[in-house]
Tab-separated table of N, CA and C in Angstrom:
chain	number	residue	atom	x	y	z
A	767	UNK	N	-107.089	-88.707	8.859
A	767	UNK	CA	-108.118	-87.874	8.288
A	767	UNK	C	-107.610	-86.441	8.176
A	768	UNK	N	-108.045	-86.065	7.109
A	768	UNK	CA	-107.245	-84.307	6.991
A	768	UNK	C	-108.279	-83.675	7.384
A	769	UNK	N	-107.733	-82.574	8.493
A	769	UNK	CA	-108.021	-81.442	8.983
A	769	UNK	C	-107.872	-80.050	8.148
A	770	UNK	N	-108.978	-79.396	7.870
A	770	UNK	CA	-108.607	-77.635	7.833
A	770	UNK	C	-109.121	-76.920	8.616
A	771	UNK	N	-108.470	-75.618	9.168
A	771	UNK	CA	-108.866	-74.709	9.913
A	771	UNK	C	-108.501	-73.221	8.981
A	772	UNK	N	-109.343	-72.831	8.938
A	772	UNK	CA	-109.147	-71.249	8.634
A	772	UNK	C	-108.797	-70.387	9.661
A	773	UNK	N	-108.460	-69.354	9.088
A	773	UNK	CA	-107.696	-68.805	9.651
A	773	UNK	C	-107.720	-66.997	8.918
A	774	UNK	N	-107.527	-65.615	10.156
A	774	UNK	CA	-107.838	-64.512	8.972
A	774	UNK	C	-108.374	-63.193	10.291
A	775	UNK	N	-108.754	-62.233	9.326
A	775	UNK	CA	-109.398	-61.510	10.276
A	775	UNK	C	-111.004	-61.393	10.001
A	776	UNK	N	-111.880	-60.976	10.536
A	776	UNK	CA	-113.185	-61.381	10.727
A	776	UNK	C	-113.893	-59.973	10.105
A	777	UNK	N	-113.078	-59.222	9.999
A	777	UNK	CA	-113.679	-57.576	9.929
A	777	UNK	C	-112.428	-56.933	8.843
A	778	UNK	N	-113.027	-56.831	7.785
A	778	UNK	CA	-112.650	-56.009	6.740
A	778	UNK	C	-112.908	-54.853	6.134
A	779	UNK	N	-113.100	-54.181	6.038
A	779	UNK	CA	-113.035	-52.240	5.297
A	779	UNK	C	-113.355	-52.659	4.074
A	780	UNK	N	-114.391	-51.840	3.762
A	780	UNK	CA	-114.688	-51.677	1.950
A	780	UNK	C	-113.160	-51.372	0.986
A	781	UNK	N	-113.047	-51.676	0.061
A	781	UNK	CA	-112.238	-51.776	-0.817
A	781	UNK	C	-111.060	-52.083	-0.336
A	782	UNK	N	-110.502	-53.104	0.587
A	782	UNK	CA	-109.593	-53.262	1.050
A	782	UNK	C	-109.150	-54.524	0.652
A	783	UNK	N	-108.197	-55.744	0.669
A	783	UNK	CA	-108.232	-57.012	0.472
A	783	UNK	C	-108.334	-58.068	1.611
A	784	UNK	N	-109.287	-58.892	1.214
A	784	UNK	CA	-109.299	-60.198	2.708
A	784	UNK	C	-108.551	-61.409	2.275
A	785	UNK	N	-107.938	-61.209	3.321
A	785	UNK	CA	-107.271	-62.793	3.891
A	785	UNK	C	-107.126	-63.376	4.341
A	786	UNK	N	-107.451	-64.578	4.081
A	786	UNK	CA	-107.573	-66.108	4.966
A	786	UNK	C	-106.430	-66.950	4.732
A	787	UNK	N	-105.963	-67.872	5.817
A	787	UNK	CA	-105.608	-69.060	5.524
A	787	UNK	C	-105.905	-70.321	6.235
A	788	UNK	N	-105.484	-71.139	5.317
A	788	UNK	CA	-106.370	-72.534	5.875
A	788	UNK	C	-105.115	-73.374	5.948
A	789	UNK	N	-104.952	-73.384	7.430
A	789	UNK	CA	-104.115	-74.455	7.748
A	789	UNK	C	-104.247	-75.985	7.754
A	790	UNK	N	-103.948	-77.033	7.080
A	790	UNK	CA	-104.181	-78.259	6.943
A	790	UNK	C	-103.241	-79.181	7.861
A	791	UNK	N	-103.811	-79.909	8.501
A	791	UNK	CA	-103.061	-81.269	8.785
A	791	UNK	C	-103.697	-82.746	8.746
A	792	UNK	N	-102.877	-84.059	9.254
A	792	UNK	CA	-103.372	-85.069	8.803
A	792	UNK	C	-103.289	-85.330	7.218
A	793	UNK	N	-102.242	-84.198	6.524
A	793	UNK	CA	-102.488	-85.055	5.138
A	793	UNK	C	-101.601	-83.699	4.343
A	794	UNK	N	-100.660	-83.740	3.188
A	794	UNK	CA	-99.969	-83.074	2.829
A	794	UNK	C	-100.863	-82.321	1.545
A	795	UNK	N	-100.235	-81.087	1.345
A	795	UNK	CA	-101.264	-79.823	0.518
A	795	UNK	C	-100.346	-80.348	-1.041
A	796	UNK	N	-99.565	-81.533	-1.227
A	796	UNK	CA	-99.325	-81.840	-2.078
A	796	UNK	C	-99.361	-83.288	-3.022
A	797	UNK	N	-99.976	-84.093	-2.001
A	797	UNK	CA	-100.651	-85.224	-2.492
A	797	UNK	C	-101.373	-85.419	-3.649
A	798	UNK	N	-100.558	-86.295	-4.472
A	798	UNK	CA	-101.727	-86.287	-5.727
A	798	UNK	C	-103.045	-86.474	-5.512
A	799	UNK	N	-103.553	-85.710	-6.724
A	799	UNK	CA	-104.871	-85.968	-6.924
A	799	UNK	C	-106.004	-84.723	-5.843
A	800	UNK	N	-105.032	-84.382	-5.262
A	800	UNK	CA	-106.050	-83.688	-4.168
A	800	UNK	C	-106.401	-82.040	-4.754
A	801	UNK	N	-106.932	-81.722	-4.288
A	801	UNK	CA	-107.699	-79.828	-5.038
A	801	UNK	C	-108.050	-79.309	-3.656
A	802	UNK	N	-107.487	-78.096	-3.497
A	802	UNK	CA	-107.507	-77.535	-2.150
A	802	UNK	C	-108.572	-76.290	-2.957
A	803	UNK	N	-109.647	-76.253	-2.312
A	803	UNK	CA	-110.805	-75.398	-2.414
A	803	UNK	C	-110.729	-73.526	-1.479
A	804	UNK	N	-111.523	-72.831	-1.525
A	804	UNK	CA	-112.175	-71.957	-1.123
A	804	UNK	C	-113.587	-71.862	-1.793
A	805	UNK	N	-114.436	-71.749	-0.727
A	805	UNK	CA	-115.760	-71.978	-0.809
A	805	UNK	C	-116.567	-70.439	0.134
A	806	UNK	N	-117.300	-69.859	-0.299
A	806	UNK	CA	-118.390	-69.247	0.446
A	806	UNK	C	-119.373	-69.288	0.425
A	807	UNK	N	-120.187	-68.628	1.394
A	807	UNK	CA	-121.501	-68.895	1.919
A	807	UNK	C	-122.303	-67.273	2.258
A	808	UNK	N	-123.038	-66.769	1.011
A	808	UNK	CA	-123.330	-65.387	1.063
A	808	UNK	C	-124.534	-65.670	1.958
A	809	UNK	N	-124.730	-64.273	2.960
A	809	UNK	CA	-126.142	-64.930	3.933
A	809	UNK	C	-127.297	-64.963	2.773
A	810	UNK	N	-127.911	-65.935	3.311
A	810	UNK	CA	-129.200	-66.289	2.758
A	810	UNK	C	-129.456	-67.098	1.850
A	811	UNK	N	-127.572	-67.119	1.247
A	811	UNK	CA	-127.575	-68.174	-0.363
A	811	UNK	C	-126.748	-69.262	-0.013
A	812	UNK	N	-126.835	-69.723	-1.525
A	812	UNK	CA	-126.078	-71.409	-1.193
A	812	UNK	C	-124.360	-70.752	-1.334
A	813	UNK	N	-123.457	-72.221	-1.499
A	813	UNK	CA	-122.586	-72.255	-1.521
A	813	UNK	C	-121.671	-71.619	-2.480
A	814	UNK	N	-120.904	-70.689	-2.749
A	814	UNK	CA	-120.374	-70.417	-3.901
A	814	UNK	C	-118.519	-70.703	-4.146
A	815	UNK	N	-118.260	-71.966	-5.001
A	815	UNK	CA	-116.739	-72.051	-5.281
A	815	UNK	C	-116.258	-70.570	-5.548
A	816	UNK	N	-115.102	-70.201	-5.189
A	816	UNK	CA	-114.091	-69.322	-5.372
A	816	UNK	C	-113.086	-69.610	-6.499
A	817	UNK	N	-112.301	-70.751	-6.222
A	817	UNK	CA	-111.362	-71.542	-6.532
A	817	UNK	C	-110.753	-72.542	-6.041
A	818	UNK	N	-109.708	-72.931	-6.777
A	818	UNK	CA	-109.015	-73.503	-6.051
A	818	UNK	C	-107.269	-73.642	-6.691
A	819	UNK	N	-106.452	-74.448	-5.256
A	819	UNK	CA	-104.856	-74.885	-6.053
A	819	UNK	C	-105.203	-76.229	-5.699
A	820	UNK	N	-104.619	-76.575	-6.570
A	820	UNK	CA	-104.502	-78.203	-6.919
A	820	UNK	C	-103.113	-78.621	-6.482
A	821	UNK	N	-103.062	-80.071	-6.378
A	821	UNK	CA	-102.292	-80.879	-5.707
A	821	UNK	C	-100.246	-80.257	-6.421
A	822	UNK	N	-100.656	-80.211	-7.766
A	822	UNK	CA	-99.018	-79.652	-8.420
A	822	UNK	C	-99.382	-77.999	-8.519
A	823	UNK	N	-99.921	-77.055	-7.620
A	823	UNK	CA	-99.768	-75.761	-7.653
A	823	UNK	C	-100.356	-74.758	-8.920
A	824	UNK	N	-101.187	-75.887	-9.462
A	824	UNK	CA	-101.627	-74.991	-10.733
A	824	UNK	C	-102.886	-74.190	-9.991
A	825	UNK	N	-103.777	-73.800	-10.261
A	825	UNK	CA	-104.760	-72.937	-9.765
A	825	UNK	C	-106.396	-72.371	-11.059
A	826	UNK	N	-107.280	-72.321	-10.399
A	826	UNK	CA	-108.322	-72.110	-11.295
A	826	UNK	C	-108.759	-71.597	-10.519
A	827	UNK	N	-110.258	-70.616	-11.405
A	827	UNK	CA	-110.854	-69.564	-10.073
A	827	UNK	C	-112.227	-69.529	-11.189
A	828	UNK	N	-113.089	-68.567	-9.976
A	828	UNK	CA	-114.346	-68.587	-10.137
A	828	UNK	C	-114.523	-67.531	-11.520
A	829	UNK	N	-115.115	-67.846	-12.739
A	829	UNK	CA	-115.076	-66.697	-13.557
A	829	UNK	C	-115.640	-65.125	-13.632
A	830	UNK	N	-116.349	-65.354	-12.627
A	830	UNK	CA	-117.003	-64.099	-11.721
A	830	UNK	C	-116.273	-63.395	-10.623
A	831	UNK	N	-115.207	-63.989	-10.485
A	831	UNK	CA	-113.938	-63.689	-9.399
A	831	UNK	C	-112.772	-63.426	-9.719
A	832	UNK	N	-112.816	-64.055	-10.518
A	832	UNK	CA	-111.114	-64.155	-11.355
A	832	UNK	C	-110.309	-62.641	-11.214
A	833	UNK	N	-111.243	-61.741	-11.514
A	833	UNK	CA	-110.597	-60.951	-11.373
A	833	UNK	C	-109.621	-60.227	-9.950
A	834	UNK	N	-110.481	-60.374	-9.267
A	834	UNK	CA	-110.231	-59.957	-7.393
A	834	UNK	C	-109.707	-61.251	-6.875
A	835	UNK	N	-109.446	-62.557	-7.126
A	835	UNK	CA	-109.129	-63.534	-6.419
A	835	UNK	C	-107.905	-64.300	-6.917
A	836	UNK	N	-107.027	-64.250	-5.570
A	836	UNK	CA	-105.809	-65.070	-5.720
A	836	UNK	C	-105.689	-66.334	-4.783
A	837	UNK	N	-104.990	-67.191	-5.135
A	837	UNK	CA	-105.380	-68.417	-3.976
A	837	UNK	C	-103.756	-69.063	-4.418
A	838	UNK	N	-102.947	-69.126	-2.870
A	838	UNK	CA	-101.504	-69.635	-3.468
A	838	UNK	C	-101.140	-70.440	-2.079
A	839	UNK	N	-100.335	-71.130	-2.326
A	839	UNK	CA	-99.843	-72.303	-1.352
A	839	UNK	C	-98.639	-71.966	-0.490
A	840	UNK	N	-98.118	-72.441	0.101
A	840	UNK	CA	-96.812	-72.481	0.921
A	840	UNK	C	-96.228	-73.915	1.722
A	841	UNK	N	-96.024	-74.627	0.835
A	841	UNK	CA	-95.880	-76.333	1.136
A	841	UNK	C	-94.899	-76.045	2.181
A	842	UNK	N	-94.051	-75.317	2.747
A	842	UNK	CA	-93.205	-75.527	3.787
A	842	UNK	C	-93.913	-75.518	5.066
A	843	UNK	N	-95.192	-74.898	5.113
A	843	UNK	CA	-95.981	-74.355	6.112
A	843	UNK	C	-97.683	-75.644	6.085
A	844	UNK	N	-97.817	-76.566	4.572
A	844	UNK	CA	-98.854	-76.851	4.514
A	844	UNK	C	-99.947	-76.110	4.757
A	845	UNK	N	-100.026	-74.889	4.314
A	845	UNK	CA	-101.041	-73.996	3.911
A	845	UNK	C	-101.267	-73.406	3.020
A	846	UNK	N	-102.724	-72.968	2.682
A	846	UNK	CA	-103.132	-72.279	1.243
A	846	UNK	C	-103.798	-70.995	1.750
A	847	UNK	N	-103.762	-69.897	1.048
A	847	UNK	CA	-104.741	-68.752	1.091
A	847	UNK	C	-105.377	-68.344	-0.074
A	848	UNK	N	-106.214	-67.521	0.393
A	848	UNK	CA	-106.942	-66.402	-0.252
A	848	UNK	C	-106.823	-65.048	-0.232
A	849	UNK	N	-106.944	-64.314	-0.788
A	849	UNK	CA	-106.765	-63.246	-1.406
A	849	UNK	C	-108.044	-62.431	-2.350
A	850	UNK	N	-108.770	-61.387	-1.473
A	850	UNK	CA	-109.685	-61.096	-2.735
A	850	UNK	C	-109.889	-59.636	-2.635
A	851	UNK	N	-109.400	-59.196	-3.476
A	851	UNK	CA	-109.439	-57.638	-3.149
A	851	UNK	C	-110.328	-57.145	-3.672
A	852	UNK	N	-110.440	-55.228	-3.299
A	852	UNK	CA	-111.501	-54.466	-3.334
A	852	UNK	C	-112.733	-55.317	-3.223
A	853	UNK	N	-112.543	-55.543	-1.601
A	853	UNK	CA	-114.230	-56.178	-1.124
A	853	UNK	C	-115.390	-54.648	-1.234
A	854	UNK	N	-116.400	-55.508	-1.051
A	854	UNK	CA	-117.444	-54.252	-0.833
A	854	UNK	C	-118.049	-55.195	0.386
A	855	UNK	N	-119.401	-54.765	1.073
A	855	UNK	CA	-120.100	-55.381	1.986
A	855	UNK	C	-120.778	-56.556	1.041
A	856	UNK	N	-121.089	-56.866	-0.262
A	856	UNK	CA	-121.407	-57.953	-0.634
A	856	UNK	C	-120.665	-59.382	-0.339
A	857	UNK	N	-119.226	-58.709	-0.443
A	857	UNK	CA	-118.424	-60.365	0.270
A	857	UNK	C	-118.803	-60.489	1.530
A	858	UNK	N	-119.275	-59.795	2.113
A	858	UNK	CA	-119.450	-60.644	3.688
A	858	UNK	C	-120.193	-62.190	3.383
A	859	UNK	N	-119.689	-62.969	4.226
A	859	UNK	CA	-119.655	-64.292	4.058
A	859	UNK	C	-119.167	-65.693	5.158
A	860	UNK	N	-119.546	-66.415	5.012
A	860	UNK	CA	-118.961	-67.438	5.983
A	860	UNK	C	-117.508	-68.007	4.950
A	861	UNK	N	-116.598	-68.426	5.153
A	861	UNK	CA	-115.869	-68.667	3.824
A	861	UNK	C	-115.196	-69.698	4.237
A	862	UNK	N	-115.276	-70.817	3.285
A	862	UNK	CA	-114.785	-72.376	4.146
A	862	UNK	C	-113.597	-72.557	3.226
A	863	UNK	N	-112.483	-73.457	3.513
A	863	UNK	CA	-111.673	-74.059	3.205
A	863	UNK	C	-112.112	-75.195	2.758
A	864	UNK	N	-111.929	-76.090	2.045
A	864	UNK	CA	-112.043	-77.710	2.002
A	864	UNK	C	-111.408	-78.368	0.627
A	865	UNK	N	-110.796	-79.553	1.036
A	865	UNK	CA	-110.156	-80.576	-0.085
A	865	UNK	C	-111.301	-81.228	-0.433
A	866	UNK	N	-110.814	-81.929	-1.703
A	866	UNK	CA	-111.916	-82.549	-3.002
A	866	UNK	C	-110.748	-83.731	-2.750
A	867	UNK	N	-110.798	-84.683	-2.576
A	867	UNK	CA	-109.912	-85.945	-3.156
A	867	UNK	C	-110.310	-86.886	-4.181
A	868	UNK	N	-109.352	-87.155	-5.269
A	868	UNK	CA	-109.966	-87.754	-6.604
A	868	UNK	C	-109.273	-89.263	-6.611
A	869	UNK	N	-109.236	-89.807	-7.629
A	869	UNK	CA	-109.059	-91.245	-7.990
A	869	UNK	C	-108.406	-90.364	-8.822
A	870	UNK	N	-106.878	-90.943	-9.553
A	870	UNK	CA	-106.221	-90.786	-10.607
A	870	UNK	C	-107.067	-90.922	-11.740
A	871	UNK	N	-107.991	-91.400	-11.903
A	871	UNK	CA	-109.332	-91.255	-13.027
A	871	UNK	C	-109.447	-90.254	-13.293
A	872	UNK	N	-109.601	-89.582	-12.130
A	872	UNK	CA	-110.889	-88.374	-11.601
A	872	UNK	C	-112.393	-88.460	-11.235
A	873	UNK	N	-112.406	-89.602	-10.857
A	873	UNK	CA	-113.674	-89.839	-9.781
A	873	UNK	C	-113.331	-89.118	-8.571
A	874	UNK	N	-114.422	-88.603	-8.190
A	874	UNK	CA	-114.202	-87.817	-6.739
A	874	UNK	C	-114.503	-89.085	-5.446
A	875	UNK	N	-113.529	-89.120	-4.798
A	875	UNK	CA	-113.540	-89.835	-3.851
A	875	UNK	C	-114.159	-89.557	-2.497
A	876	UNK	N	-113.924	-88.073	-1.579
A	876	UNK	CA	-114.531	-87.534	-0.801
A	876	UNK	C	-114.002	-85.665	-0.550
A	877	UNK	N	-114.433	-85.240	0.560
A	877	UNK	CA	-114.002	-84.108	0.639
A	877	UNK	C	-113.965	-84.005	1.795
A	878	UNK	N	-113.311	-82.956	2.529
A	878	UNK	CA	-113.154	-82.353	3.813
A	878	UNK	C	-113.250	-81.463	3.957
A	879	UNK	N	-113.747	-80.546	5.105
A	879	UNK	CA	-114.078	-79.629	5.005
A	879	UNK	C	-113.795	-78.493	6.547
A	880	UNK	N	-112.952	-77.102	6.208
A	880	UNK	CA	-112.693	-76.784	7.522
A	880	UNK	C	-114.085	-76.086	8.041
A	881	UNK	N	-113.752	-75.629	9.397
A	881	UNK	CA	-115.585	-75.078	10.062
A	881	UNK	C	-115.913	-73.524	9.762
A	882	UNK	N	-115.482	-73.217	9.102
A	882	UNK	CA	-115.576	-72.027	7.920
A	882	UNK	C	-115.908	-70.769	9.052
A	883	UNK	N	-115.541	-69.736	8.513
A	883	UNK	CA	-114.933	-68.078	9.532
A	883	UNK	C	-115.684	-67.222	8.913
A	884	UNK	N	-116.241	-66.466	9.735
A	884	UNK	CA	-117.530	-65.320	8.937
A	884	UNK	C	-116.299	-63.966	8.983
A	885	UNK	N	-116.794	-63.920	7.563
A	885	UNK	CA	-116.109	-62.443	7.572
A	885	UNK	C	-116.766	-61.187	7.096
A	886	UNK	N	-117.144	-59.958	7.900
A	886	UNK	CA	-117.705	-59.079	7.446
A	886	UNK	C	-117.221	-58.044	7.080
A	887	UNK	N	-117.502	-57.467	5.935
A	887	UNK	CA	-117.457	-56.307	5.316
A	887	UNK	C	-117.772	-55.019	5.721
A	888	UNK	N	-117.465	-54.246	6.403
A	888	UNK	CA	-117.883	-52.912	6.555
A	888	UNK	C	-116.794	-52.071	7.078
A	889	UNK	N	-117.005	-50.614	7.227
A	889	UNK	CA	-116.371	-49.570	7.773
A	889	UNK	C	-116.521	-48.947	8.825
C-alpha cells in the first residue's frame, strides 16, 4: 500500500514561497498510470486541487494557481514538491499530498492519501 507523508515548514511570511514535500513509499513516484496530487484545505472550505506530476513527469496545475505554483519530482529520492510563491495569509491551509491510481483506460482505480500539514501564513 503506498504511503505519503508531507513534509515542510508550518509557518510562512507573507510574500514569501512555501514548501512542502511529500515523501512516498510502498510504491514508486513513477509507476504508470499513477498522478501524484497536491491538494488543500482553506479553513472553513472544501478541498481545493493545486496540481499535479504525473507518473512520466509531465505536470498540470490549478488555473487559478498556475501562476504561483510549481510541483516537480526527484525519482532518486521518490519525492514530489510544491512550490507556491508570494503567499499572502489566504494560503493558510491544511495541504495534503495524495496519488490518484488509474487503469491504462483511465478509470480511476483508487487514491491515497498523506495526513496533510497545516501551514500558516503570517508575519
Amino acid at each position: 500500500q503506498v504511503q505519503l507523508q508531507e513534509s515542510g515548514p508550518g509557518l510562512v511570511k507573507p510574500s514569501q514561497t512555501l514548501s512542502l514535500t511529500c515523501t512516498v513509499s510502498g510504491g514508486s513516484i513513477t509507476t504508470n498510470f499513477y498522478a501524484w496530487n497536491w491538494i488543500r484545505q482553506l479553513p472553513g472550505k472544501g478541498l481545493e486541487w493545486m496540481g499535479l506530476v504525473a507518473y512520466d513527469g509531465s505536470t498540470y496545475y490549478s488555473p487559478s494557481l498556475k501562476s504561483r505554483t510549481s510541483i516537480f519530482r526527484d525519482t532518486s529520492k521518490n519525492q514530489f514538491s510544491l512550490q507556491l510563491s508570494s503567499v499572502t495569509p489566504e494560503d493558510t491551509a491544511v495541504y495534503y499530498c495524495n496519488v490518484a491510481t488509474y487503469s491504462p483506460a483511465g478509470l480511476l482505480r483508487g487514491d491515497y492519501w498523506g495526513q496533510g500539514t497545516q501551514v500558516t501564513v503570517s508575519s
